[in-house]
Short mmCIF file of C-alpha atoms in Angstrom, two decimals:
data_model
loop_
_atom_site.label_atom_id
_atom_site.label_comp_id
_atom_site.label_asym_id
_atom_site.label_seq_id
_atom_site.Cartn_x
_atom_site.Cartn_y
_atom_site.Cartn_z
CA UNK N 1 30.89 -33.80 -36.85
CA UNK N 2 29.35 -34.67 -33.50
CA UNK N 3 26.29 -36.18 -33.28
CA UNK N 4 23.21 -33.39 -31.27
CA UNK N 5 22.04 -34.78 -28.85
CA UNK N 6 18.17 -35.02 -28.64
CA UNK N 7 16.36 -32.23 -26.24
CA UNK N 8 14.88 -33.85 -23.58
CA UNK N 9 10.76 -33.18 -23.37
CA UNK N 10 9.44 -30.93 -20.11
CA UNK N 11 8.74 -32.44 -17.19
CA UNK N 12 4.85 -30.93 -16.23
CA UNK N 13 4.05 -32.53 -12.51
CA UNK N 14 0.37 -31.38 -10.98
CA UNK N 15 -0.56 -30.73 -8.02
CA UNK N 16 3.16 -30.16 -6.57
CA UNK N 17 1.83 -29.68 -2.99
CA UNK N 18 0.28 -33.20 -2.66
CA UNK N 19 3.69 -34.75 -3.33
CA UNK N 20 5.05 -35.91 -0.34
CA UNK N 21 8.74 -35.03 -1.00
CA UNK N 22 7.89 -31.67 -1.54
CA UNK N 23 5.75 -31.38 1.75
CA UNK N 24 8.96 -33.70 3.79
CA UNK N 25 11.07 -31.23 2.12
CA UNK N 26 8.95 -27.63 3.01
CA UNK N 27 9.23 -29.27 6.68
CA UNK N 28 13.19 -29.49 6.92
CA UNK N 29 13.09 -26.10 5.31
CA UNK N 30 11.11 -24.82 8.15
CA UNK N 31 12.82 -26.51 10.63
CA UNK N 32 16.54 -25.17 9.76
CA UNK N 33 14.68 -21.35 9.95
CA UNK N 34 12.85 -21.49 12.89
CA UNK N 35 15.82 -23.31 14.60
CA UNK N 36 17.37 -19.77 13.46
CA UNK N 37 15.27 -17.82 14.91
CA UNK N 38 15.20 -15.15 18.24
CA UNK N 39 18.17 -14.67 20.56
CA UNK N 40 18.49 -17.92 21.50
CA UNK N 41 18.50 -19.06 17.94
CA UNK N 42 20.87 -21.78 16.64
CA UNK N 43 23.69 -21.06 14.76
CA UNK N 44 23.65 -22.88 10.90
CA UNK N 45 27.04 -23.57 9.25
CA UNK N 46 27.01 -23.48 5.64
CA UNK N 47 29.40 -24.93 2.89
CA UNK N 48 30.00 -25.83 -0.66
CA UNK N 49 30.59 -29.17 -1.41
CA UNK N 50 32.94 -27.61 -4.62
CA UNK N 51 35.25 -25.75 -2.20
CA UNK N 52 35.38 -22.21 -0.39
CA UNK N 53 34.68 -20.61 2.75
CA UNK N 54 32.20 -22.04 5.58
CA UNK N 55 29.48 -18.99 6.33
CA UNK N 56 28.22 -19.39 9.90
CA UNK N 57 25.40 -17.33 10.64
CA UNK N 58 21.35 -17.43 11.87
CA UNK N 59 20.17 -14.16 10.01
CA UNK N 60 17.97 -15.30 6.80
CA UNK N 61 19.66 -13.05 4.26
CA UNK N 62 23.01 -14.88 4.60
CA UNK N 63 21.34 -18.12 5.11
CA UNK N 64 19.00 -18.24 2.25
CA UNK N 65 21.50 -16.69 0.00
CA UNK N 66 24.08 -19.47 0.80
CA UNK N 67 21.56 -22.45 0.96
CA UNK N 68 20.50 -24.32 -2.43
CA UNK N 69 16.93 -25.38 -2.80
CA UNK N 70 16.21 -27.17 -6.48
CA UNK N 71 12.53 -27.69 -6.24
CA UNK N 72 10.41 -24.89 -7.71
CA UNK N 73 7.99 -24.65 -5.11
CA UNK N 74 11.31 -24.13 -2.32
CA UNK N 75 12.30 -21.30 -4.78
CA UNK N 76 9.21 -19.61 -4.83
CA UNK N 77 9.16 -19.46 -1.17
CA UNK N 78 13.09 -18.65 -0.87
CA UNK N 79 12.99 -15.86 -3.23
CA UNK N 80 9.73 -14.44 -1.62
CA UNK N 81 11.57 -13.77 1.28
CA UNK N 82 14.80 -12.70 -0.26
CA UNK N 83 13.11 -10.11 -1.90
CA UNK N 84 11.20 -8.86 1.50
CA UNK N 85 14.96 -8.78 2.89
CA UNK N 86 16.33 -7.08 -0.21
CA UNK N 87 13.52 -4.29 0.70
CA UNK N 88 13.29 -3.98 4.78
CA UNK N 89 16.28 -6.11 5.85
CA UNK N 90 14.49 -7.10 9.08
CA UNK N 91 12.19 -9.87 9.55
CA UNK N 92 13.04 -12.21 6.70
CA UNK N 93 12.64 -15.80 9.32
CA UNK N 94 9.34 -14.32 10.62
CA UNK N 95 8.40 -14.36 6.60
CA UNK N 96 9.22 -17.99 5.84
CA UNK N 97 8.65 -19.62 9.66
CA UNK N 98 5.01 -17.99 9.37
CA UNK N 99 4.34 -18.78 5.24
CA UNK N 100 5.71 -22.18 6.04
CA UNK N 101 3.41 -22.49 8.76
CA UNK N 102 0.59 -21.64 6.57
CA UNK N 103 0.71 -23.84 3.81
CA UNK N 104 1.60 -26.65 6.17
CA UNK N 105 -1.83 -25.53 8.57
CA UNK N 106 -3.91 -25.29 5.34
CA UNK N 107 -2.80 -28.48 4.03
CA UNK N 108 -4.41 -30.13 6.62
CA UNK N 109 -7.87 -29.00 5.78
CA UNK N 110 -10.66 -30.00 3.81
CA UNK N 111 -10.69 -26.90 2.39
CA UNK N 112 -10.28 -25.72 -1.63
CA UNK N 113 -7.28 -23.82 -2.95
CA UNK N 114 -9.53 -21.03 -3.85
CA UNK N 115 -11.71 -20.96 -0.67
CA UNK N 116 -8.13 -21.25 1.59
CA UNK N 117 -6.72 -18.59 -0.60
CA UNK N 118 -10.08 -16.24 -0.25
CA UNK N 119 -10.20 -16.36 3.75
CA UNK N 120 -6.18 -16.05 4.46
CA UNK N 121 -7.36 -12.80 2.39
CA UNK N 122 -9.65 -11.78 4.83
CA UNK N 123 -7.86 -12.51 7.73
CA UNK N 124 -4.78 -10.72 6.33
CA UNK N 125 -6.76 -7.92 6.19
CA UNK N 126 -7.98 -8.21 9.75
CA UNK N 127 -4.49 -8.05 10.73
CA UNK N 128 -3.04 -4.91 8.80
CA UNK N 129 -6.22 -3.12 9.51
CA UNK N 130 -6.18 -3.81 13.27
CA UNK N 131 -2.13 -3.17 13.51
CA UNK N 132 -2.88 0.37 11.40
CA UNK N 133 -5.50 1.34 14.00
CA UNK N 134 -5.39 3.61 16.81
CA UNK N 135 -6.96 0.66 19.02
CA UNK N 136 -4.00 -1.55 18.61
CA UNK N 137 -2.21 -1.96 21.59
CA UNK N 138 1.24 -3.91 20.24
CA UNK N 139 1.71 -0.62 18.62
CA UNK N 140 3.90 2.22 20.22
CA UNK N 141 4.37 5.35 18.94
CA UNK N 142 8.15 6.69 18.59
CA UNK N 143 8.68 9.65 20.59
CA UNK N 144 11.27 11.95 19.14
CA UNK N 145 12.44 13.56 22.04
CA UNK N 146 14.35 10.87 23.38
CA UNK N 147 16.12 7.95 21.69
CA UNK N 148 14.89 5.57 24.40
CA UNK N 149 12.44 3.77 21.60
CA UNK N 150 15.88 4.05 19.14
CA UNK N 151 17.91 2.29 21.30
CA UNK N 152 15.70 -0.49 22.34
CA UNK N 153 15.08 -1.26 18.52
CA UNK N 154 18.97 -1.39 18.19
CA UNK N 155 19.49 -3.36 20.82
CA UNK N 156 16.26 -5.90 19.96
CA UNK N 157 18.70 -6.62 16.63
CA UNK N 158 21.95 -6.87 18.29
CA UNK N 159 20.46 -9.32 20.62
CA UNK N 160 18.72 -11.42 17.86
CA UNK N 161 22.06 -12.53 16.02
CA UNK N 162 24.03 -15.01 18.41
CA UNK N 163 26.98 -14.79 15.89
CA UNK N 164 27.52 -11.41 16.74
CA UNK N 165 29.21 -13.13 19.49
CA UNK N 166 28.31 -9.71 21.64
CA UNK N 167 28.05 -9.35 25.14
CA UNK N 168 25.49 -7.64 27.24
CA UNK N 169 28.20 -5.17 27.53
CA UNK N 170 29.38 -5.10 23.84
CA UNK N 171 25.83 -4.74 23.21
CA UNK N 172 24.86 -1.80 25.15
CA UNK N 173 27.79 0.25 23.93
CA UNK N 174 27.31 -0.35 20.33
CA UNK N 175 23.64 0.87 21.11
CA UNK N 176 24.85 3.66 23.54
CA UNK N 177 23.97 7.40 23.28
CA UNK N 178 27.09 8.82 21.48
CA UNK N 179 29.40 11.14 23.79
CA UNK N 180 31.21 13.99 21.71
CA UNK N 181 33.92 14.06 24.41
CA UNK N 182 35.32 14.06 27.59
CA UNK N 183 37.45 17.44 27.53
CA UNK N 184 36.13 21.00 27.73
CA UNK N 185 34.98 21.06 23.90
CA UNK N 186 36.46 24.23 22.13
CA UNK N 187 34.34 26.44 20.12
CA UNK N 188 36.10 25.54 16.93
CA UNK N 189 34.43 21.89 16.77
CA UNK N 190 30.99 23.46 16.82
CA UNK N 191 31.84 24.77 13.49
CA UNK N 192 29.62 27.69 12.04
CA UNK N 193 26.01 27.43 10.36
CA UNK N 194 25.39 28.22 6.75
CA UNK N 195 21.33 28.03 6.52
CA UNK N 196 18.74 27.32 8.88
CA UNK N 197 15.43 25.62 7.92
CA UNK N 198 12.03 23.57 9.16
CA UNK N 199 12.38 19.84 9.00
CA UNK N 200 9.87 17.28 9.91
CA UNK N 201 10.45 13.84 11.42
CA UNK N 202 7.33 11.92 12.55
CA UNK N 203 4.72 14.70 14.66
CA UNK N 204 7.15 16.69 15.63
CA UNK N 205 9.11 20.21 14.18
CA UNK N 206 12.93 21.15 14.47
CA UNK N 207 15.25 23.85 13.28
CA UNK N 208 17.63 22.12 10.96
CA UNK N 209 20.91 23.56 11.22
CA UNK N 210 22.99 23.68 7.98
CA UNK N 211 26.84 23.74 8.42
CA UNK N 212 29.22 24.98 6.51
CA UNK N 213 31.33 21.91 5.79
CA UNK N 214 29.28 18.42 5.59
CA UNK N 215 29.65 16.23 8.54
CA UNK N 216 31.04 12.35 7.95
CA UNK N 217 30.37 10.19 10.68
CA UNK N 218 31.89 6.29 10.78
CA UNK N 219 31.26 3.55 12.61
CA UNK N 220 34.12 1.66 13.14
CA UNK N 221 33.45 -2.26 13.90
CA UNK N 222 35.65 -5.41 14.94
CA UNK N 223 35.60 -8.54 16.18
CA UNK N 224 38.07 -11.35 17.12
CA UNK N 225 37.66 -13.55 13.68
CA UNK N 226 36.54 -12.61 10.41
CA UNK N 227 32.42 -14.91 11.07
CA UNK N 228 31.65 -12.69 13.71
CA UNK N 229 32.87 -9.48 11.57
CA UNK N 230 30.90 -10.90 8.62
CA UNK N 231 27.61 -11.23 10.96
CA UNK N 232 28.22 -7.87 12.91
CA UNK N 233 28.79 -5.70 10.03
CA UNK N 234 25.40 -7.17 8.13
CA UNK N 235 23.36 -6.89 11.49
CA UNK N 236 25.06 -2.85 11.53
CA UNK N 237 23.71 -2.40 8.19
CA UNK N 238 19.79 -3.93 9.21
CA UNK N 239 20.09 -1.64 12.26
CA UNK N 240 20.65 1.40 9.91
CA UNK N 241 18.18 0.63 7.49
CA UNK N 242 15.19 -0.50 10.26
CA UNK N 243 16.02 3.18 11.64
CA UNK N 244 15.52 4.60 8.72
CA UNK N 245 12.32 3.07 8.18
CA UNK N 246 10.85 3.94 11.55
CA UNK N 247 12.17 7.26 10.90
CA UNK N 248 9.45 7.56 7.97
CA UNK N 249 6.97 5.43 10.00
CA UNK N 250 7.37 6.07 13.55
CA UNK N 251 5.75 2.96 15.08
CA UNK N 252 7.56 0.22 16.87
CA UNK N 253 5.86 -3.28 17.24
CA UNK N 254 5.78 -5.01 20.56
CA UNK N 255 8.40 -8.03 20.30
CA UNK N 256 9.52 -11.65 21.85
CA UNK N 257 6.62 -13.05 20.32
CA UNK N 258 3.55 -10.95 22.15
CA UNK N 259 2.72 -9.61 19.05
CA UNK N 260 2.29 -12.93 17.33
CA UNK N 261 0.52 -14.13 20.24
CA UNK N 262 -2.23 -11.19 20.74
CA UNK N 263 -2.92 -10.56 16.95
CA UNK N 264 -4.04 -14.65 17.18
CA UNK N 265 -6.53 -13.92 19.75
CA UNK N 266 -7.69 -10.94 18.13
CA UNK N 267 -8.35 -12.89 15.23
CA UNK N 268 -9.84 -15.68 17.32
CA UNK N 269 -11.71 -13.89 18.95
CA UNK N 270 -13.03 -11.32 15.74
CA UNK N 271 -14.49 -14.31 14.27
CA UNK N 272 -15.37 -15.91 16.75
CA UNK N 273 -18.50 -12.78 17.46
CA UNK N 274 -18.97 -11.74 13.83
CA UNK N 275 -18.67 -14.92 11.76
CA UNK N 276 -22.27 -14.53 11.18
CA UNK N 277 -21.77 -10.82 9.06
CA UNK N 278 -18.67 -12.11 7.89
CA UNK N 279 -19.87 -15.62 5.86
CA UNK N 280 -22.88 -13.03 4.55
CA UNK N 281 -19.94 -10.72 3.00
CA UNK N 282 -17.84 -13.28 1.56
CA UNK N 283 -20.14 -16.31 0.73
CA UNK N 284 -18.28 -19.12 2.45
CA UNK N 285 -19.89 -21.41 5.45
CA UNK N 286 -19.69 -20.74 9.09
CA UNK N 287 -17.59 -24.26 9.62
CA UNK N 288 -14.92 -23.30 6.66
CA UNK N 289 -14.32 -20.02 8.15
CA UNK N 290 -13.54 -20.87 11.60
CA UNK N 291 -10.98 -23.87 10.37
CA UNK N 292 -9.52 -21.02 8.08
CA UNK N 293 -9.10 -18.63 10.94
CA UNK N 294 -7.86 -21.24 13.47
CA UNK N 295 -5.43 -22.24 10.90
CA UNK N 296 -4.10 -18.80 10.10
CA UNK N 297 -3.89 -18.33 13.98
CA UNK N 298 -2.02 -21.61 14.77
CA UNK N 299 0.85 -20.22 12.68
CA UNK N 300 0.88 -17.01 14.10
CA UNK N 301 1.30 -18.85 17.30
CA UNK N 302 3.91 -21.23 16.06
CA UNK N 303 5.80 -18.44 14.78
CA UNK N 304 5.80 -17.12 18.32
CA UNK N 305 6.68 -20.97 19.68
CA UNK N 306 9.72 -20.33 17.45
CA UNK N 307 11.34 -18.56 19.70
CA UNK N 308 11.84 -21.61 22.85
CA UNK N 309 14.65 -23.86 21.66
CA UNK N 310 15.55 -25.05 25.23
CA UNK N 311 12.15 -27.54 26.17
CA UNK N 312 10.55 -24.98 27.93
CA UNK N 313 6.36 -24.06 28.17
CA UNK N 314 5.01 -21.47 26.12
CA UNK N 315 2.20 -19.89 27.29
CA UNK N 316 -0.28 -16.90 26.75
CA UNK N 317 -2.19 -15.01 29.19
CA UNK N 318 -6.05 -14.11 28.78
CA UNK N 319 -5.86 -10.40 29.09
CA UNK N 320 -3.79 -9.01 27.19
CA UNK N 321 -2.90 -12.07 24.78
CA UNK N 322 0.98 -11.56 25.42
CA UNK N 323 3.56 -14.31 25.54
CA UNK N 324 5.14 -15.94 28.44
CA UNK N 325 8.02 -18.10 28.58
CA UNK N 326 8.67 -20.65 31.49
CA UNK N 327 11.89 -22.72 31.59
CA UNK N 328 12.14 -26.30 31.14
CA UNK N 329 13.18 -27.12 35.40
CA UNK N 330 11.09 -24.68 36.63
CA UNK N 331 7.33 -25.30 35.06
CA UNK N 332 4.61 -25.54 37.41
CA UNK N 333 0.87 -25.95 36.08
CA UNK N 334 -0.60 -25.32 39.45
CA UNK N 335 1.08 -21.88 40.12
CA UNK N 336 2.35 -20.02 37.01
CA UNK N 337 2.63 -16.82 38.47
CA UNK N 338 5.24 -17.88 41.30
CA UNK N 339 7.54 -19.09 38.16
CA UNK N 340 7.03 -16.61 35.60
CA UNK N 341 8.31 -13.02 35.41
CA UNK N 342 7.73 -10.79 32.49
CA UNK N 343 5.93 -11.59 28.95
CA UNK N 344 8.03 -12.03 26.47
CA UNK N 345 8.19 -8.12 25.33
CA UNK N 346 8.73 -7.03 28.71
CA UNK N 347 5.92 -4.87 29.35
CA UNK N 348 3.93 -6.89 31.67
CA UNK N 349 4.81 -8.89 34.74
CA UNK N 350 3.43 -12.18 36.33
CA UNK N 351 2.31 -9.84 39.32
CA UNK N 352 -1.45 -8.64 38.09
CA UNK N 353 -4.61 -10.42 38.06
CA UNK N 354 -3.74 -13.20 35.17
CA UNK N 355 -4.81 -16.46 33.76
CA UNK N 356 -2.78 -18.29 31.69
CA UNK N 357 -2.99 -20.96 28.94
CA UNK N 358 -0.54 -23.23 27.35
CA UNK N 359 -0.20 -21.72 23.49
CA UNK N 360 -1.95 -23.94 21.09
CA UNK N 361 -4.18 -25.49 23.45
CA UNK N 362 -7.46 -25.55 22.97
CA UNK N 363 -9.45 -22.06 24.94
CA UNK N 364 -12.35 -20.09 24.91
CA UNK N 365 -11.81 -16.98 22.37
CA UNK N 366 -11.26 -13.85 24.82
CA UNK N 367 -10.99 -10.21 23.48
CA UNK N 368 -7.55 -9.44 24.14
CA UNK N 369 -7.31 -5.79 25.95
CA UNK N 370 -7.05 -2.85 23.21
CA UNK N 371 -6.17 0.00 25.25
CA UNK N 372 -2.45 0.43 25.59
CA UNK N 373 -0.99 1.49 29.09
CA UNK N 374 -0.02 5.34 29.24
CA UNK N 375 3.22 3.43 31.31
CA UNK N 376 4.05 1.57 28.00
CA UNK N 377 5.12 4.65 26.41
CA UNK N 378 7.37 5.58 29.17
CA UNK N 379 9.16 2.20 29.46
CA UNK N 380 10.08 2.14 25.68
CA UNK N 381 13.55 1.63 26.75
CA UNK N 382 12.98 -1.38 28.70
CA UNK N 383 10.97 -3.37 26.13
CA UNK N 384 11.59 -5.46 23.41
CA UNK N 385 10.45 -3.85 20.00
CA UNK N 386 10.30 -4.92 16.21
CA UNK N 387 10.33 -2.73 13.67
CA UNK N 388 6.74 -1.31 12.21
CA UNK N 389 7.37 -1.45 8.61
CA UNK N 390 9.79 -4.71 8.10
CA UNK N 391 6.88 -6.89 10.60
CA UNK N 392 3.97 -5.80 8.80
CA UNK N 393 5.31 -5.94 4.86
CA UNK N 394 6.67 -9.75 6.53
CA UNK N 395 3.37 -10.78 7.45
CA UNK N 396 1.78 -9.55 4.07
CA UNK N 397 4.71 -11.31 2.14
CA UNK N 398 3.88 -14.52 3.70
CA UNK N 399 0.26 -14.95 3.44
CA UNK N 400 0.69 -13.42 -0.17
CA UNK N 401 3.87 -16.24 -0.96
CA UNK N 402 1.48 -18.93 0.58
CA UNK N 403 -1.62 -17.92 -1.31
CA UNK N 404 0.57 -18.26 -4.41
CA UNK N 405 2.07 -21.33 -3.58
CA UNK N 406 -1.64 -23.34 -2.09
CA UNK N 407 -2.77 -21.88 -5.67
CA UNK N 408 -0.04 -24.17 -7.85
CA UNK N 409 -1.90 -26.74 -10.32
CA UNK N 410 0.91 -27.28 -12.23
CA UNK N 411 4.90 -27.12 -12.46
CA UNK N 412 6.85 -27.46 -15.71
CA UNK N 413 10.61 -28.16 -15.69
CA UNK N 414 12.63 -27.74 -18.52
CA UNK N 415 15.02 -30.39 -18.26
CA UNK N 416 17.74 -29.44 -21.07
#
């Protein structure tokens, strides 16, 4: 009879987050998503040391699902986000760059787990109150009479995922307004109507026109090898599902970082002129909140940073709190407005009356401007856009994930 072999006792390690393995470890994490992340992204090629195929790919569902993390903390984090993918399908590196971003920021401070966790609370709920107001202005409402706003999410997605391998061409046409034909189309193909009946999408009414016979419509993709088809047919299937959720909330976030950028000043500048009524509320100092808040904001802005992988300056402007990107070759302190051209959501241009500020230096708080340009919701078509929904559940995921993970005291491994 063999001999059992002893079970070998837990392993209980406190304080996780003061280890510095796990923090050097959280930091090449971070690094290999936010070198994922935004059009110019970096492609990440993953494979098992046992054997099988290499997946090549910068969208987070693929690459968390195909990358092995073995410390509990990592696995908090990874499944955190995995689950806000499994849910809204968009947004999943905005998730862990930003909730990396925060426990690193945090980290930093003097500050308790409790206190930390109580004002990334309160600044959380700055943010979803602010973006769920009729004063935000990185907020556009969808307009159902066109698909302008449709097609500039679609595209905003296409765009995103290098391994598409798309062109500018490729990409407009798998975003294009569908044409039924080119002929004369005979009456036949209309087909007949069974039922008519209200149906309402968003603010607006429409006849809904049952047919007889239920329509199947396919959407027939290929590419010229089997990574790109992988890649195109999961960024198809987050393009379905974010229109779907806009559908149900018609919003559209302003993108290419400007929301990032303006909801930091907001915040900056919120606390900034009410810390006073806001230490009374909560019953923390003056000097905690403001590291808090500059914290929080620092990794809204790095999340935004995220999105430069070629050496070039980041800035923000002191109007509207947008972000501006300036190319390595071409930077010019002296005279920004000669080398810039649009922010990075495309709604603004370098033209009007600006100042502008390298991000995450050090400048006065400024009220960013609330009011959102009658224009903006004409130009819907030329701007970059995020989906409503996917950002703000992302942003919620990953102060709530960091909360949980500043909050650790103790892990226990079972080692059997």
């Amino acid at each position: 009879m063999s001999r059992l072999e002893a079970k070998k006792p837990s392993l209980c390690k406190t304080e996780p987050l003061t280890s510095e393995k796990v923090r050097s470890t959280l930091s090449v994490l971070k690094g290999v998503i936010a070198s994922c992340y935004g059009p110019s992204g970096r492609l990440k090629q993953l494979h098992n040391g046992l054997g099988g195929c290499v997946c090549t790919t910068s969208q987070s569902s693929a690459l968390l699902r195909n990358l092995s993390v073995t410390h509990p903390v990592l696995k908090v984090l990874t499944s955190s986000v995995q689950n806000h993918v499994s849910c809204f399908s968009d947004c999943g590196l905005f998730t862990a760059i930003l909730c990396c971003n925060l426990i690193e920021n945090i980290q930093r401070l003097d500050l308790t787990p409790a206190t930390a966790i109580k004002l990334n609370k309160y600044l959380l709920s700055l943010c979803t109150s602010y973006l769920k107001s009729e004063a935000c202005s990185c907020r556009i409402p969808v307009d159902f009479r066109s698909t302008h706003t449709f097609l500039s999410l679609v595209h905003s997605i296409l765009t995103s995922k290098p391994a598409c391998m798309l062109s500018r061409k490729e990409t407009d046409h798998i975003g294009a307004t569908p044409i039924g034909s080119l002929n004369p189309i005979v009456s036949t193909t209309y087909g007949s109507v069974k039922d008519v009946c209200s149906a309402r999408f968003g603010s607006k009414h429409f006849f809904h026109l049952l047919p007889n016979e239920a329509t199947v419509c396919s959407l027939l993709l290929c590419s010229r090898n089997d990574t790109a088809w992988e890649e195109l047919k999961l960024t198809c299937q987050t393009a379905m599902h974010v229109l779907q959720l806009t559908i149900k909330e018609p919003w559209v976030l302003l993108g290419g970082g400007c929301t990032e950028t303006h909801l930091a000043a907001y915040v900056r500048h919120k606390v900034h002129h009410e810390a006073e009524a806001i230490v009374r509320d909560d019953g923390c100092s003056q000097a905690k909140l403001h590291v808090a808040a500059e914290a929080f904001c620092s990794a809204l802005e790095s999340v935004a940073g995220s999105l430069e992988h070629d050496g070039g300056e980041i800035l923000i402007d002191m109007k509207y709190g947008h972000l501006w990107s300036c190319q390595a070759d071409s930077a010019s302190v002296g005279n920004w407005s000669d080398t810039l051209s649009r922010c990075g959501c495309g709604l603004y241009n370098s033209q009007e009356e600006l100042n502008w500020s390298v991000l995450r230096s050090t400048y006065h708080p400024f009220a960013p401007q609330t009011c959102l340009p009658q224009a903006a919701l004409g130009s819907a078509s030329n701007l970059t856009v995020d989906c409503f929904t996917a950002k703000l559940s992302g942003l919620q995921a990953a102060v709530e994930t960091a909360n949980l993970i500043l909050d650790l005291s103790y892990v226990i491994e079972d080692k059997n």
